[in-house]
Amino acid sequence: MPSNLQPYTRPISSRPSQSWTRFFKALLFFILFNSGCFMINASQFIFLLPLRILPFHFTKQLYGEGIRYTKGAFGCLLILMCHWFAPTKIKVTFETKGKGSFSQEHVSRLIRTYYDCNAGFLDLPKKFILTANHQIYADWWYMWCLMYFVSPQGVHRNVYITLKKSLQWLPIVGWGMQLFNFIFLARSWASDKHELASRLATLGKQAEQEDYPLCFILYPEGTLVSKDTRPISKKFADKMGISDMDHLLLPRSLGLHYSLRSLAPRIPDLHLLDLTVIYPGIPSLAYGQDYYTLRSIFFDGVAPPVIHMHLRLFKVATDVPIGDLSATESSTIPSTKAENHVVEVDIPSDEKAVFDAWLRELWQEKDSDIAAYHDQNLPRDMNEYFVEIPLKLRHRREYLDAFCFFSPAAFGYFWRQLRQWI
């Protein structure tokens, strides 16, 4: 293998061993990242949980604001770790011809807002489900970083994801994820569909009533493309008599379909923001985890020089075939004892089939996009317009936010508010 190749173009197993300098940088990353997580979690326990216990409506509101602050702090921490230990940038392009197209006017406004006005954010909708292809375990990290650049205040304070139920009791990280109101699932659809629909219905209702952003991140493939999952996708495609994909796995539609149907009635302006993500250096038909892992990116310092993200935007009410929600009242159950809204437990089979075909067609377009990228050996820009976003914080004071150093001041503010109400 030529020695002049960039490290990110080589499989991790064939890269040269790291120097002692790199070892100390990796140790520093480990200390700083875990210190940040600890500070965020400690702020939640010390300053916020007492507000949750108090039986007042306004303390519940203050608690919610505090949790959003700590979630935003974690988003800032992710970006700061990229800036200090694994510098990269996100190159965002916009679909202008096919499904989920942006209008020319919207694209021009997005670029003008980011560059000409020097605002440093993308003027996208504030309430959406975010879907993307899943290649490496760092995908969620970079998705969360992108949310920092959506709207002037960022959507990184209002990110929600699903996780395995076994992770919720991990020390520090698991506790923090519970307080972030993430959704933990048992990987048994018979029980998970009730939990998913109920939790999303509640989150959607709160986001609409209180008018704050909402981003629910979901990977329809369910897992990474790998040598273990590729044969499973091929076997299922053969069984169903449909074409398999070359660079992606066949998407699973049920989780996304339930999520859309749970949120759409509560958020009339709900959108589906779909990303096709491509990492440079990974050859065609190779597996992303052979080239990028969280360890190789942040411990070894071999980050992708740029991450290509191609955006499609759908208005759920008009552009996505989620089915007729008005006909499902008879198949709904109360979401919780405390809520008076209902969530769906069954979707008609014909509506499932239509949505499944729609999602599969979208994924086939993604597969073709990735193939075109490899065939040209160039970043696949669907059009001439793009935005390049360096992953770094806009303001230096946000360095303190990343470690929740403003928590004592925030607590003082909350305490003053509390004394006024008592």
Short mmCIF file of C-alpha atoms in Angstrom, two decimals:
data_model
loop_
_atom_site.label_atom_id
_atom_site.label_comp_id
_atom_site.label_asym_id
_atom_site.label_seq_id
_atom_site.Cartn_x
_atom_site.Cartn_y
_atom_site.Cartn_z
CA MET A 1 0.00 0.00 0.00
CA PRO A 2 1.48 3.42 -0.96
CA SER A 3 2.92 5.22 2.04
CA ASN A 4 1.73 8.65 0.86
CA LEU A 5 -1.95 7.79 1.33
CA GLN A 6 -3.84 9.90 3.85
CA PRO A 7 -4.51 7.93 7.08
CA TYR A 8 -8.30 8.17 6.70
CA THR A 9 -8.11 6.36 3.33
CA ARG A 10 -6.52 3.29 4.95
CA PRO A 11 -8.38 0.64 6.94
CA ILE A 12 -7.78 1.13 10.65
CA SER A 13 -6.01 -2.23 10.88
CA SER A 14 -3.33 -1.15 8.38
CA ARG A 15 -2.54 2.26 9.83
CA PRO A 16 0.81 2.83 11.55
CA SER A 17 0.94 2.76 15.33
CA GLN A 18 0.37 6.01 17.16
CA SER A 19 3.10 8.12 18.74
CA TRP A 20 3.44 8.88 22.44
CA THR A 21 2.29 12.42 21.71
CA ARG A 22 -0.92 11.03 20.29
CA PHE A 23 -1.33 8.82 23.34
CA PHE A 24 -1.26 11.85 25.66
CA LYS A 25 -3.76 13.68 23.42
CA ALA A 26 -6.04 10.65 23.60
CA LEU A 27 -5.70 10.64 27.39
CA LEU A 28 -6.54 14.34 27.49
CA PHE A 29 -9.63 13.73 25.33
CA PHE A 30 -10.74 10.95 27.67
CA ILE A 31 -10.33 13.17 30.74
CA LEU A 32 -12.01 16.25 29.25
CA PHE A 33 -14.92 14.45 27.62
CA ASN A 34 -15.72 12.41 30.71
CA SER A 35 -15.28 15.47 32.94
CA GLY A 36 -17.78 17.32 30.78
CA CYS A 37 -20.27 14.44 31.01
CA PHE A 38 -19.79 14.31 34.79
CA MET A 39 -20.30 18.07 35.17
CA ILE A 40 -23.48 17.96 33.10
CA ASN A 41 -24.85 15.02 35.05
CA ALA A 42 -23.89 16.57 38.39
CA SER A 43 -25.65 19.81 37.41
CA GLN A 44 -28.79 17.82 36.65
CA PHE A 45 -28.72 16.04 40.01
CA ILE A 46 -27.72 18.99 42.18
CA PHE A 47 -29.59 21.89 40.61
CA LEU A 48 -32.48 20.39 38.62
CA LEU A 49 -33.87 17.30 40.35
CA PRO A 50 -34.98 19.34 43.40
CA LEU A 51 -37.11 21.45 41.04
CA ARG A 52 -38.72 18.32 39.66
CA ILE A 53 -39.74 17.18 43.13
CA LEU A 54 -41.44 20.45 44.09
CA PRO A 55 -45.24 20.33 43.44
CA PHE A 56 -45.51 23.60 41.51
CA HIS A 57 -46.23 24.07 37.82
CA PHE A 58 -43.63 26.81 37.37
CA THR A 59 -40.90 24.64 38.98
CA LYS A 60 -41.71 21.95 36.43
CA GLN A 61 -41.24 24.58 33.71
CA LEU A 62 -37.92 25.66 35.21
CA TYR A 63 -36.87 22.03 35.41
CA GLY A 64 -37.68 21.57 31.71
CA GLU A 65 -35.67 24.67 30.78
CA GLY A 66 -32.76 23.41 32.86
CA ILE A 67 -32.78 20.00 31.19
CA ARG A 68 -32.77 21.67 27.77
CA TYR A 69 -29.80 23.76 28.90
CA THR A 70 -27.84 20.66 29.96
CA LYS A 71 -28.76 18.90 26.72
CA GLY A 72 -27.46 21.93 24.82
CA ALA A 73 -24.33 21.81 26.96
CA PHE A 74 -23.75 18.22 25.83
CA GLY A 75 -24.19 19.30 22.19
CA CYS A 76 -21.58 22.02 22.75
CA LEU A 77 -19.27 19.45 24.35
CA LEU A 78 -19.50 17.24 21.25
CA ILE A 79 -18.54 20.14 18.98
CA LEU A 80 -15.73 21.24 21.29
CA MET A 81 -14.23 17.73 21.27
CA CYS A 82 -14.28 17.78 17.46
CA HIS A 83 -12.65 21.22 17.38
CA TRP A 84 -9.88 20.30 19.81
CA PHE A 85 -9.18 16.66 18.98
CA ALA A 86 -10.69 15.72 15.59
CA PRO A 87 -11.17 18.80 13.39
CA THR A 88 -13.58 18.39 10.49
CA LYS A 89 -16.32 20.23 8.65
CA ILE A 90 -19.73 19.37 7.29
CA LYS A 91 -20.46 20.07 3.63
CA VAL A 92 -24.22 20.47 3.23
CA THR A 93 -25.87 20.21 -0.18
CA PHE A 94 -29.54 20.49 -1.02
CA GLU A 95 -31.85 18.40 -3.19
CA THR A 96 -33.40 20.58 -5.91
CA LYS A 97 -34.81 18.09 -8.44
CA GLY A 98 -36.14 14.86 -6.94
CA LYS A 99 -38.05 13.84 -3.82
CA GLY A 100 -37.90 16.28 -0.95
CA SER A 101 -36.65 19.14 -3.11
CA PHE A 102 -35.81 22.57 -1.78
CA SER A 103 -37.02 25.44 -3.91
CA GLN A 104 -34.37 27.60 -5.56
CA GLU A 105 -35.54 30.51 -3.43
CA HIS A 106 -35.21 28.48 -0.22
CA VAL A 107 -31.70 27.30 -1.11
CA SER A 108 -30.61 30.86 -1.92
CA ARG A 109 -32.03 32.06 1.40
CA LEU A 110 -30.26 29.28 3.32
CA ILE A 111 -26.89 30.11 1.77
CA ARG A 112 -27.39 33.88 2.12
CA THR A 113 -28.33 33.52 5.78
CA TYR A 114 -25.30 31.39 6.54
CA TYR A 115 -22.65 33.31 4.56
CA ASP A 116 -23.76 36.82 3.57
CA CYS A 117 -25.32 37.68 6.91
CA ASN A 118 -22.50 35.91 8.75
CA ALA A 119 -25.12 34.31 10.94
CA GLY A 120 -23.58 30.84 10.98
CA PHE A 121 -26.83 28.88 10.98
CA LEU A 122 -29.17 27.11 8.56
CA ASP A 123 -32.70 28.49 8.43
CA LEU A 124 -34.50 25.14 8.49
CA PRO A 125 -37.81 24.12 10.14
CA LYS A 126 -37.58 23.73 13.91
CA LYS A 127 -39.76 20.62 14.41
CA PHE A 128 -38.81 17.51 12.47
CA ILE A 129 -37.88 13.86 12.45
CA LEU A 130 -34.31 13.42 11.21
CA THR A 131 -33.50 10.27 9.22
CA ALA A 132 -30.21 9.25 7.64
CA ASN A 133 -28.25 6.26 6.40
CA HIS A 134 -26.22 4.56 9.14
CA GLN A 135 -22.55 3.78 8.44
CA ILE A 136 -20.51 4.29 11.60
CA TYR A 137 -21.18 4.61 15.33
CA ALA A 138 -20.09 8.27 15.18
CA ASP A 139 -23.12 9.11 12.98
CA TRP A 140 -25.19 10.24 15.97
CA TRP A 141 -22.29 12.46 17.15
CA TYR A 142 -22.15 14.36 13.87
CA MET A 143 -25.96 14.55 13.58
CA TRP A 144 -26.12 16.22 16.98
CA CYS A 145 -23.34 18.62 15.97
CA LEU A 146 -25.30 19.60 12.86
CA MET A 147 -28.31 20.47 15.03
CA TYR A 148 -26.25 23.20 16.71
CA PHE A 149 -26.26 25.04 13.37
CA VAL A 150 -30.04 24.83 12.78
CA SER A 151 -31.68 28.16 13.74
CA PRO A 152 -29.97 31.01 15.66
CA GLN A 153 -30.40 29.27 19.05
CA GLY A 154 -29.76 25.80 17.66
CA VAL A 155 -31.88 22.67 17.90
CA HIS A 156 -29.16 20.78 19.83
CA ARG A 157 -31.08 21.53 23.07
CA ASN A 158 -34.09 19.59 21.84
CA VAL A 159 -32.67 16.36 20.40
CA TYR A 160 -34.29 13.01 21.17
CA ILE A 161 -33.09 9.53 20.21
CA THR A 162 -33.99 5.90 20.93
CA LEU A 163 -31.62 3.60 22.81
CA LYS A 164 -31.48 0.05 24.09
CA LYS A 165 -33.20 -0.28 27.46
CA SER A 166 -30.06 -1.84 28.97
CA LEU A 167 -28.18 1.46 28.59
CA GLN A 168 -30.41 3.53 30.84
CA TRP A 169 -28.68 2.48 34.08
CA LEU A 170 -25.09 3.03 32.94
CA PRO A 171 -23.36 5.25 35.53
CA ILE A 172 -23.32 8.96 34.59
CA VAL A 173 -24.04 8.48 30.86
CA GLY A 174 -27.15 6.36 31.35
CA TRP A 175 -28.49 8.59 34.12
CA GLY A 176 -27.95 11.65 31.96
CA MET A 177 -29.74 10.05 29.01
CA GLN A 178 -32.73 9.32 31.22
CA LEU A 179 -32.86 12.96 32.32
CA PHE A 180 -32.56 13.99 28.67
CA ASN A 181 -35.91 12.19 28.15
CA PHE A 182 -34.45 9.81 25.59
CA ILE A 183 -36.64 6.85 24.65
CA PHE A 184 -35.42 3.44 25.83
CA LEU A 185 -36.75 0.41 23.97
CA ALA A 186 -36.55 -3.31 24.71
CA ARG A 187 -36.12 -4.26 21.03
CA SER A 188 -39.43 -6.13 21.15
CA TRP A 189 -41.83 -4.44 18.76
CA ALA A 190 -44.93 -5.80 20.53
CA SER A 191 -44.12 -3.65 23.58
CA ASP A 192 -41.89 -1.02 21.98
CA LYS A 193 -44.58 0.34 19.66
CA HIS A 194 -46.71 1.42 22.66
CA GLU A 195 -43.75 3.05 24.42
CA LEU A 196 -42.51 4.80 21.26
CA ALA A 197 -45.91 6.12 20.21
CA SER A 198 -46.86 7.24 23.72
CA ARG A 199 -43.57 9.04 24.45
CA LEU A 200 -43.49 10.79 21.09
CA ALA A 201 -47.11 11.87 21.42
CA THR A 202 -46.27 13.49 24.76
CA LEU A 203 -43.11 15.15 23.43
CA GLY A 204 -44.93 16.42 20.37
CA LYS A 205 -47.77 17.90 22.40
CA GLN A 206 -45.36 19.66 24.75
CA ALA A 207 -43.22 21.03 21.92
CA GLU A 208 -46.28 22.46 20.17
CA GLN A 209 -47.86 23.92 23.31
CA GLU A 210 -44.63 25.50 24.59
CA ASP A 211 -43.41 26.36 21.06
CA TYR A 212 -39.89 25.01 21.30
CA PRO A 213 -37.97 22.99 18.65
CA LEU A 214 -38.01 19.21 18.42
CA CYS A 215 -35.60 16.90 16.61
CA PHE A 216 -36.16 13.15 16.82
CA ILE A 217 -33.25 11.23 15.24
CA LEU A 218 -34.06 7.83 13.75
CA TYR A 219 -32.02 5.46 11.56
CA PRO A 220 -34.47 3.33 9.54
CA GLU A 221 -31.80 0.74 8.73
CA GLY A 222 -31.70 -0.08 12.43
CA THR A 223 -28.01 -0.96 12.46
CA LEU A 224 -24.73 -0.42 10.61
CA VAL A 225 -23.91 -1.79 7.18
CA SER A 226 -21.38 -4.57 7.88
CA LYS A 227 -20.28 -8.02 6.76
CA ASP A 228 -22.79 -9.45 9.25
CA THR A 229 -25.81 -7.33 8.30
CA ARG A 230 -25.31 -7.24 4.54
CA PRO A 231 -26.32 -10.95 4.02
CA ILE A 232 -29.42 -10.43 6.19
CA SER A 233 -30.56 -7.54 4.01
CA LYS A 234 -29.93 -9.59 0.87
CA LYS A 235 -31.84 -12.57 2.24
CA PHE A 236 -34.83 -10.41 3.13
CA ALA A 237 -34.80 -8.75 -0.30
CA ASP A 238 -34.82 -12.16 -2.00
CA LYS A 239 -37.66 -13.34 0.23
CA MET A 240 -39.76 -10.27 -0.60
CA GLY A 241 -38.87 -10.36 -4.29
CA ILE A 242 -37.38 -6.85 -4.27
CA SER A 243 -33.99 -5.45 -5.16
CA ASP A 244 -31.36 -5.23 -2.45
CA MET A 245 -29.03 -2.24 -2.21
CA ASP A 246 -25.30 -2.00 -2.73
CA HIS A 247 -24.26 0.62 -0.17
CA LEU A 248 -27.16 0.59 2.31
CA LEU A 249 -29.41 -1.86 4.09
CA LEU A 250 -33.09 -2.17 3.29
CA PRO A 251 -34.85 0.30 5.61
CA ARG A 252 -37.30 -0.84 8.26
CA SER A 253 -40.40 1.28 7.97
CA LEU A 254 -42.40 0.42 11.11
CA GLY A 255 -40.53 2.57 13.65
CA LEU A 256 -40.45 5.62 11.40
CA HIS A 257 -44.10 5.14 10.37
CA TYR A 258 -45.28 4.98 14.00
CA SER A 259 -43.13 7.99 14.88
CA LEU A 260 -44.58 10.10 12.08
CA ARG A 261 -48.15 9.11 12.92
CA SER A 262 -47.57 9.85 16.62
CA LEU A 263 -46.10 13.31 16.07
CA ALA A 264 -48.05 14.56 13.02
CA PRO A 265 -51.41 15.05 14.82
CA ARG A 266 -49.69 17.04 17.60
CA ILE A 267 -47.41 19.11 15.33
CA PRO A 268 -49.27 20.35 12.24
CA ASP A 269 -46.07 21.77 10.70
CA LEU A 270 -44.00 18.63 11.26
CA HIS A 271 -41.25 17.95 8.69
CA LEU A 272 -39.11 14.99 7.77
CA LEU A 273 -35.48 16.02 7.25
CA ASP A 274 -33.62 13.26 5.44
CA LEU A 275 -29.82 13.16 5.12
CA THR A 276 -27.61 11.12 2.82
CA VAL A 277 -24.26 11.00 4.62
CA ILE A 278 -20.99 10.13 2.90
CA TYR A 279 -17.58 9.87 4.57
CA PRO A 280 -14.51 10.27 2.32
CA GLY A 281 -11.87 7.56 2.19
CA ILE A 282 -14.28 4.61 2.37
CA PRO A 283 -14.08 2.67 -0.93
CA SER A 284 -17.21 1.54 -2.74
CA LEU A 285 -18.81 -1.53 -1.10
CA ALA A 286 -16.45 -1.27 1.91
CA TYR A 287 -17.72 -0.95 5.49
CA GLY A 288 -17.53 2.36 7.34
CA GLN A 289 -16.49 0.89 10.68
CA ASP A 290 -13.30 -0.43 9.07
CA TYR A 291 -12.25 3.19 8.49
CA TYR A 292 -13.90 5.29 11.21
CA THR A 293 -14.71 4.42 14.80
CA LEU A 294 -15.14 6.69 17.81
CA ARG A 295 -11.76 5.44 19.02
CA SER A 296 -9.95 6.04 15.72
CA ILE A 297 -11.51 9.49 15.33
CA PHE A 298 -10.92 10.88 18.82
CA PHE A 299 -8.14 8.72 20.29
CA ASP A 300 -6.07 8.28 17.11
CA GLY A 301 -7.00 11.69 15.73
CA VAL A 302 -7.95 10.40 12.28
CA ALA A 303 -11.18 12.25 11.55
CA PRO A 304 -12.88 12.57 8.17
CA PRO A 305 -11.59 15.81 6.61
CA VAL A 306 -15.14 16.62 5.52
CA ILE A 307 -18.53 14.96 6.00
CA HIS A 308 -20.88 15.21 3.04
CA MET A 309 -24.54 15.61 3.99
CA HIS A 310 -27.16 15.89 1.26
CA LEU A 311 -30.49 17.21 2.57
CA ARG A 312 -34.03 16.44 1.51
CA LEU A 313 -36.98 18.14 3.24
CA PHE A 314 -40.56 16.82 3.33
CA LYS A 315 -43.64 18.42 4.83
CA VAL A 316 -45.23 15.41 6.51
CA ALA A 317 -48.85 16.51 6.05
CA THR A 318 -48.57 16.74 2.25
CA ASP A 319 -45.40 14.95 1.10
CA VAL A 320 -45.23 11.73 3.15
CA PRO A 321 -47.84 8.92 2.77
CA ILE A 322 -48.33 8.18 6.46
CA GLY A 323 -52.00 7.25 5.95
CA ASP A 324 -55.38 8.53 7.07
CA LEU A 325 -55.08 9.43 10.75
CA SER A 326 -58.74 10.37 11.08
CA ALA A 327 -59.78 6.73 10.61
CA THR A 328 -57.69 5.33 13.47
CA GLU A 329 -59.61 6.53 16.55
CA SER A 330 -61.05 3.10 17.21
CA SER A 331 -57.58 1.55 17.40
CA THR A 332 -56.00 3.93 19.88
CA ILE A 333 -55.28 3.76 23.58
CA PRO A 334 -54.54 6.44 26.22
CA SER A 335 -50.84 7.34 26.10
CA THR A 336 -50.50 7.68 29.89
CA LYS A 337 -52.87 7.99 32.83
CA ALA A 338 -51.97 11.65 33.11
CA GLU A 339 -52.57 12.54 29.47
CA ASN A 340 -55.88 12.95 27.71
CA HIS A 341 -54.55 12.43 24.20
CA VAL A 342 -54.43 9.06 22.47
CA VAL A 343 -51.79 7.19 20.50
CA GLU A 344 -52.10 4.59 17.86
CA VAL A 345 -51.40 0.90 18.34
CA ASP A 346 -52.23 -0.49 14.90
CA ILE A 347 -51.75 0.74 11.34
CA PRO A 348 -53.85 -0.67 8.47
CA SER A 349 -51.85 -3.12 6.36
CA ASP A 350 -52.51 -1.27 3.09
CA GLU A 351 -51.19 1.97 4.59
CA LYS A 352 -48.12 0.14 5.88
CA ALA A 353 -47.45 -1.21 2.38
CA VAL A 354 -47.71 2.23 0.77
CA PHE A 355 -45.36 3.84 3.29
CA ASP A 356 -42.90 0.94 3.07
CA ALA A 357 -42.71 1.30 -0.73
CA TRP A 358 -42.24 5.07 -0.40
CA LEU A 359 -39.40 4.71 2.11
CA ARG A 360 -37.72 1.96 0.10
CA GLU A 361 -37.79 4.16 -3.02
CA LEU A 362 -36.20 6.99 -1.04
CA TRP A 363 -33.45 4.64 0.14
CA GLN A 364 -32.86 3.42 -3.42
CA GLU A 365 -32.27 7.03 -4.43
CA LYS A 366 -29.77 7.34 -1.60
CA ASP A 367 -28.03 4.19 -2.80
CA SER A 368 -27.78 5.66 -6.31
CA ASP A 369 -26.41 8.92 -4.90
CA ILE A 370 -23.66 7.09 -3.02
CA ALA A 371 -22.83 5.03 -6.11
CA ALA A 372 -22.52 8.23 -8.15
CA TYR A 373 -20.14 9.65 -5.53
CA HIS A 374 -17.87 6.62 -5.85
CA ASP A 375 -18.06 6.46 -9.65
CA GLN A 376 -16.99 10.07 -9.98
CA ASN A 377 -14.51 9.87 -7.09
CA LEU A 378 -15.71 13.37 -6.22
CA PRO A 379 -18.00 14.85 -3.60
CA ARG A 380 -21.47 14.36 -5.03
CA ASP A 381 -22.97 17.83 -5.20
CA MET A 382 -26.51 17.49 -6.52
CA ASN A 383 -26.26 21.12 -7.57
CA GLU A 384 -23.81 23.97 -7.47
CA TYR A 385 -24.99 25.30 -4.12
CA PHE A 386 -23.54 24.19 -0.80
CA VAL A 387 -22.63 25.33 2.68
CA GLU A 388 -19.41 24.32 4.46
CA ILE A 389 -19.71 24.30 8.24
CA PRO A 390 -16.54 23.98 10.37
CA LEU A 391 -17.34 22.09 13.57
CA LYS A 392 -16.49 24.69 16.16
CA LEU A 393 -18.50 26.77 18.62
CA ARG A 394 -19.59 30.27 17.61
CA HIS A 395 -18.76 31.95 20.94
CA ARG A 396 -15.98 31.33 23.42
CA ARG A 397 -18.39 31.58 26.33
CA GLU A 398 -19.91 28.34 25.03
CA TYR A 399 -16.68 26.59 26.04
CA LEU A 400 -17.94 27.09 29.59
CA ASP A 401 -21.41 25.93 28.58
CA ALA A 402 -19.89 22.64 27.38
CA PHE A 403 -18.84 21.92 30.97
CA CYS A 404 -21.98 23.39 32.58
CA PHE A 405 -19.93 26.06 34.37
CA PHE A 406 -22.92 28.38 34.15
CA SER A 407 -25.07 25.98 36.19
CA PRO A 408 -24.53 27.79 39.54
CA ALA A 409 -25.59 31.09 37.92
CA ALA A 410 -28.58 29.39 36.34
CA PHE A 411 -29.51 27.90 39.71
CA GLY A 412 -29.32 31.36 41.26
CA TYR A 413 -31.73 32.63 38.64
CA PHE A 414 -34.10 29.71 39.23
CA TRP A 415 -33.92 30.29 43.00
CA ARG A 416 -34.83 33.98 42.61
CA GLN A 417 -37.77 33.00 40.44
CA LEU A 418 -38.84 30.43 43.01
CA ARG A 419 -38.75 32.94 45.89
CA GLN A 420 -40.97 35.31 43.94
CA TRP A 421 -43.62 32.60 43.60
CA ILE A 422 -43.51 31.29 47.17
#
